[in-house]
Amino acid sequence: AVVISPAMYPSDTCLIDPYKDSARVKIIDNDCFPTNKYATKIEAQDWHNIPGFGLLREYFRLNAANPVVRLGSIKWVIVDQLSNLHFTLKLFMNVYLVDAVLKPNGKVFWFDS
């Protein structure tokens, strides 16, 4: 357990109860966030040598390990793709409408022969 004393914090940024002069904190594990892949660089606070996309990939892997988060992410991607499909269909329908109205006896699409 780690004991945190009020002397560790400046008095102008926090309110200290005079009767509670310490707090015990139990550390469950000593893993780095999101994973231990870059633990040595994170603990050394060598922020400039940690690859940003690699750290982001590890964060995505951490989230994908949780089944609830993984399922919610998959659902959200599907909904976003349906939105893209809706936009594309509206675009082609508008092109067809404009081409059919402006040139009723001509070519309807630009790729017709």
PDB file of C-alpha atoms in Angstrom:
ATOM      1  CA  ALA A   1       0.000   0.000   0.000  1.00  0.00           C
ATOM      2  CA  VAL A   2       1.065   3.543  -0.705  1.00  0.00           C
ATOM      3  CA  VAL A   3       0.500   6.266   1.862  1.00  0.00           C
ATOM      4  CA  ILE A   4      -0.250   9.702   0.451  1.00  0.00           C
ATOM      5  CA  SER A   5       0.240  12.592   2.842  1.00  0.00           C
ATOM      6  CA  PRO A   6      -1.278  16.083   2.519  1.00  0.00           C
ATOM      7  CA  ALA A   7       2.215  17.556   2.433  1.00  0.00           C
ATOM      8  CA  MET A   8       2.558  16.195  -1.120  1.00  0.00           C
ATOM      9  CA  TYR A   9      -0.043  18.641  -2.437  1.00  0.00           C
ATOM     10  CA  PRO A  10      -0.080  22.424  -2.241  1.00  0.00           C
ATOM     11  CA  SER A  11      -2.781  23.770   0.010  1.00  0.00           C
ATOM     12  CA  ASP A  12      -4.065  26.224  -2.596  1.00  0.00           C
ATOM     13  CA  THR A  13      -5.118  23.478  -5.020  1.00  0.00           C
ATOM     14  CA  CYS A  14      -6.913  21.125  -2.664  1.00  0.00           C
ATOM     15  CA  LEU A  15      -8.949  21.141   0.516  1.00  0.00           C
ATOM     16  CA  ILE A  16      -7.345  19.116   3.306  1.00  0.00           C
ATOM     17  CA  ASP A  17      -9.393  17.736   6.174  1.00  0.00           C
ATOM     18  CA  PRO A  18      -7.446  18.329   9.418  1.00  0.00           C
ATOM     19  CA  TYR A  19      -8.555  14.996  10.886  1.00  0.00           C
ATOM     20  CA  LYS A  20      -7.577  12.887   7.918  1.00  0.00           C
ATOM     21  CA  ASP A  21      -3.876  13.378   7.438  1.00  0.00           C
ATOM     22  CA  SER A  22      -3.147  10.369   5.219  1.00  0.00           C
ATOM     23  CA  ALA A  23      -4.807   8.028   2.760  1.00  0.00           C
ATOM     24  CA  ARG A  24      -3.965   4.438   1.964  1.00  0.00           C
ATOM     25  CA  VAL A  25      -4.080   3.444  -1.684  1.00  0.00           C
ATOM     26  CA  LYS A  26      -3.895  -0.195  -2.714  1.00  0.00           C
ATOM     27  CA  ILE A  27      -2.217  -0.768  -6.057  1.00  0.00           C
ATOM     28  CA  ILE A  28      -3.864  -3.720  -7.796  1.00  0.00           C
ATOM     29  CA  ASP A  29      -1.260  -4.130 -10.522  1.00  0.00           C
ATOM     30  CA  ASN A  30       1.762  -2.258 -11.722  1.00  0.00           C
ATOM     31  CA  ASP A  31       0.999  -2.422 -15.435  1.00  0.00           C
ATOM     32  CA  CYS A  32       1.532   0.604 -17.609  1.00  0.00           C
ATOM     33  CA  PHE A  33      -1.376   2.168 -19.473  1.00  0.00           C
ATOM     34  CA  PRO A  34      -2.465   1.041 -22.062  1.00  0.00           C
ATOM     35  CA  THR A  35      -0.048  -1.918 -22.209  1.00  0.00           C
ATOM     36  CA  ASN A  36       3.471  -2.693 -21.081  1.00  0.00           C
ATOM     37  CA  LYS A  37       4.927  -2.491 -24.599  1.00  0.00           C
ATOM     38  CA  TYR A  38       6.270   1.025 -24.018  1.00  0.00           C
ATOM     39  CA  ALA A  39       6.567   0.763 -20.223  1.00  0.00           C
ATOM     40  CA  THR A  40      10.274   1.601 -20.020  1.00  0.00           C
ATOM     41  CA  LYS A  41       9.871   4.751 -22.126  1.00  0.00           C
ATOM     42  CA  ILE A  42       6.746   5.826 -20.228  1.00  0.00           C
ATOM     43  CA  GLU A  43       8.362   5.319 -16.824  1.00  0.00           C
ATOM     44  CA  ALA A  44      11.445   7.243 -18.010  1.00  0.00           C
ATOM     45  CA  GLN A  45       9.062   9.964 -19.317  1.00  0.00           C
ATOM     46  CA  ASP A  46      10.766   9.758 -22.702  1.00  0.00           C
ATOM     47  CA  TRP A  47       7.652  11.050 -24.482  1.00  0.00           C
ATOM     48  CA  HIS A  48       9.345  12.071 -27.732  1.00  0.00           C
ATOM     49  CA  ASN A  49      10.616   8.545 -28.480  1.00  0.00           C
ATOM     50  CA  ILE A  50       7.251   6.818 -28.062  1.00  0.00           C
ATOM     51  CA  PRO A  51       5.635   6.260 -31.470  1.00  0.00           C
ATOM     52  CA  GLY A  52       2.206   7.890 -31.459  1.00  0.00           C
ATOM     53  CA  PHE A  53       0.523   5.419 -33.787  1.00  0.00           C
ATOM     54  CA  GLY A  54       2.044   2.477 -31.920  1.00  0.00           C
ATOM     55  CA  LEU A  55       0.660   3.790 -28.643  1.00  0.00           C
ATOM     56  CA  LEU A  56      -2.720   4.387 -30.293  1.00  0.00           C
ATOM     57  CA  ARG A  57      -2.681   0.813 -31.654  1.00  0.00           C
ATOM     58  CA  GLU A  58      -2.016  -0.516 -28.147  1.00  0.00           C
ATOM     59  CA  TYR A  59      -4.941   1.558 -26.845  1.00  0.00           C
ATOM     60  CA  PHE A  60      -7.204   0.069 -29.528  1.00  0.00           C
ATOM     61  CA  ARG A  61      -6.013  -3.417 -28.558  1.00  0.00           C
ATOM     62  CA  LEU A  62      -6.822  -2.683 -24.921  1.00  0.00           C
ATOM     63  CA  ASN A  63     -10.339  -1.586 -25.872  1.00  0.00           C
ATOM     64  CA  ALA A  64     -10.808  -4.572 -28.202  1.00  0.00           C
ATOM     65  CA  ALA A  65     -10.023  -6.919 -25.318  1.00  0.00           C
ATOM     66  CA  ASN A  66     -13.218  -5.784 -23.570  1.00  0.00           C
ATOM     67  CA  PRO A  67     -16.189  -7.589 -25.217  1.00  0.00           C
ATOM     68  CA  VAL A  68     -18.678  -4.780 -24.492  1.00  0.00           C
ATOM     69  CA  VAL A  69     -16.453  -2.091 -26.001  1.00  0.00           C
ATOM     70  CA  ARG A  70     -15.581  -4.304 -28.984  1.00  0.00           C
ATOM     71  CA  LEU A  71     -19.256  -5.022 -29.764  1.00  0.00           C
ATOM     72  CA  GLY A  72     -20.201  -1.352 -29.394  1.00  0.00           C
ATOM     73  CA  SER A  73     -17.358  -0.325 -31.728  1.00  0.00           C
ATOM     74  CA  ILE A  74     -18.423  -2.851 -34.356  1.00  0.00           C
ATOM     75  CA  LYS A  75     -22.011  -1.612 -34.171  1.00  0.00           C
ATOM     76  CA  TRP A  76     -20.878   1.993 -34.550  1.00  0.00           C
ATOM     77  CA  VAL A  77     -18.738   1.195 -37.598  1.00  0.00           C
ATOM     78  CA  ILE A  78     -21.712  -0.559 -39.240  1.00  0.00           C
ATOM     79  CA  VAL A  79     -23.995   2.413 -38.563  1.00  0.00           C
ATOM     80  CA  ASP A  80     -21.379   4.791 -40.004  1.00  0.00           C
ATOM     81  CA  GLN A  81     -21.067   2.677 -43.154  1.00  0.00           C
ATOM     82  CA  LEU A  82     -24.840   2.678 -43.570  1.00  0.00           C
ATOM     83  CA  SER A  83     -24.735   6.459 -43.378  1.00  0.00           C
ATOM     84  CA  ASN A  84     -22.077   6.498 -46.118  1.00  0.00           C
ATOM     85  CA  LEU A  85     -24.196   4.164 -48.250  1.00  0.00           C
ATOM     86  CA  HIS A  86     -27.212   6.439 -47.785  1.00  0.00           C
ATOM     87  CA  PHE A  87     -25.180   9.467 -48.902  1.00  0.00           C
ATOM     88  CA  THR A  88     -23.855   7.614 -51.974  1.00  0.00           C
ATOM     89  CA  LEU A  89     -27.314   6.451 -52.999  1.00  0.00           C
ATOM     90  CA  LYS A  90     -28.688   9.986 -52.650  1.00  0.00           C
ATOM     91  CA  LEU A  91     -25.819  11.309 -54.736  1.00  0.00           C
ATOM     92  CA  PHE A  92     -26.455   8.848 -57.588  1.00  0.00           C
ATOM     93  CA  MET A  93     -30.194   9.445 -57.425  1.00  0.00           C
ATOM     94  CA  ASN A  94     -29.633  13.210 -57.719  1.00  0.00           C
ATOM     95  CA  VAL A  95     -27.284  12.712 -60.673  1.00  0.00           C
ATOM     96  CA  TYR A  96     -29.879  10.507 -62.374  1.00  0.00           C
ATOM     97  CA  LEU A  97     -32.649  13.014 -61.692  1.00  0.00           C
ATOM     98  CA  VAL A  98     -30.685  15.982 -63.036  1.00  0.00           C
ATOM     99  CA  ASP A  99     -29.471  14.073 -66.104  1.00  0.00           C
ATOM    100  CA  ALA A 100     -32.918  12.681 -66.876  1.00  0.00           C
ATOM    101  CA  VAL A 101     -34.615  16.077 -66.439  1.00  0.00           C
ATOM    102  CA  LEU A 102     -32.033  18.135 -68.351  1.00  0.00           C
ATOM    103  CA  LYS A 103     -31.542  15.619 -71.170  1.00  0.00           C
ATOM    104  CA  PRO A 104     -34.678  13.493 -71.353  1.00  0.00           C
ATOM    105  CA  ASN A 105     -33.836  12.013 -74.783  1.00  0.00           C
ATOM    106  CA  GLY A 106     -30.079  11.811 -74.362  1.00  0.00           C
ATOM    107  CA  LYS A 107     -27.709   9.737 -72.288  1.00  0.00           C
ATOM    108  CA  VAL A 108     -28.816   9.353 -68.698  1.00  0.00           C
ATOM    109  CA  PHE A 109     -25.445   8.515 -67.133  1.00  0.00           C
ATOM    110  CA  TRP A 110     -21.982   9.667 -68.100  1.00  0.00           C
ATOM    111  CA  PHE A 111     -20.862   6.055 -68.547  1.00  0.00           C
ATOM    112  CA  ASP A 112     -23.625   5.016 -70.971  1.00  0.00           C
ATOM    113  CA  SER A 113     -22.424   4.266 -74.490  1.00  0.00           C
TER     114      SER A 113
END
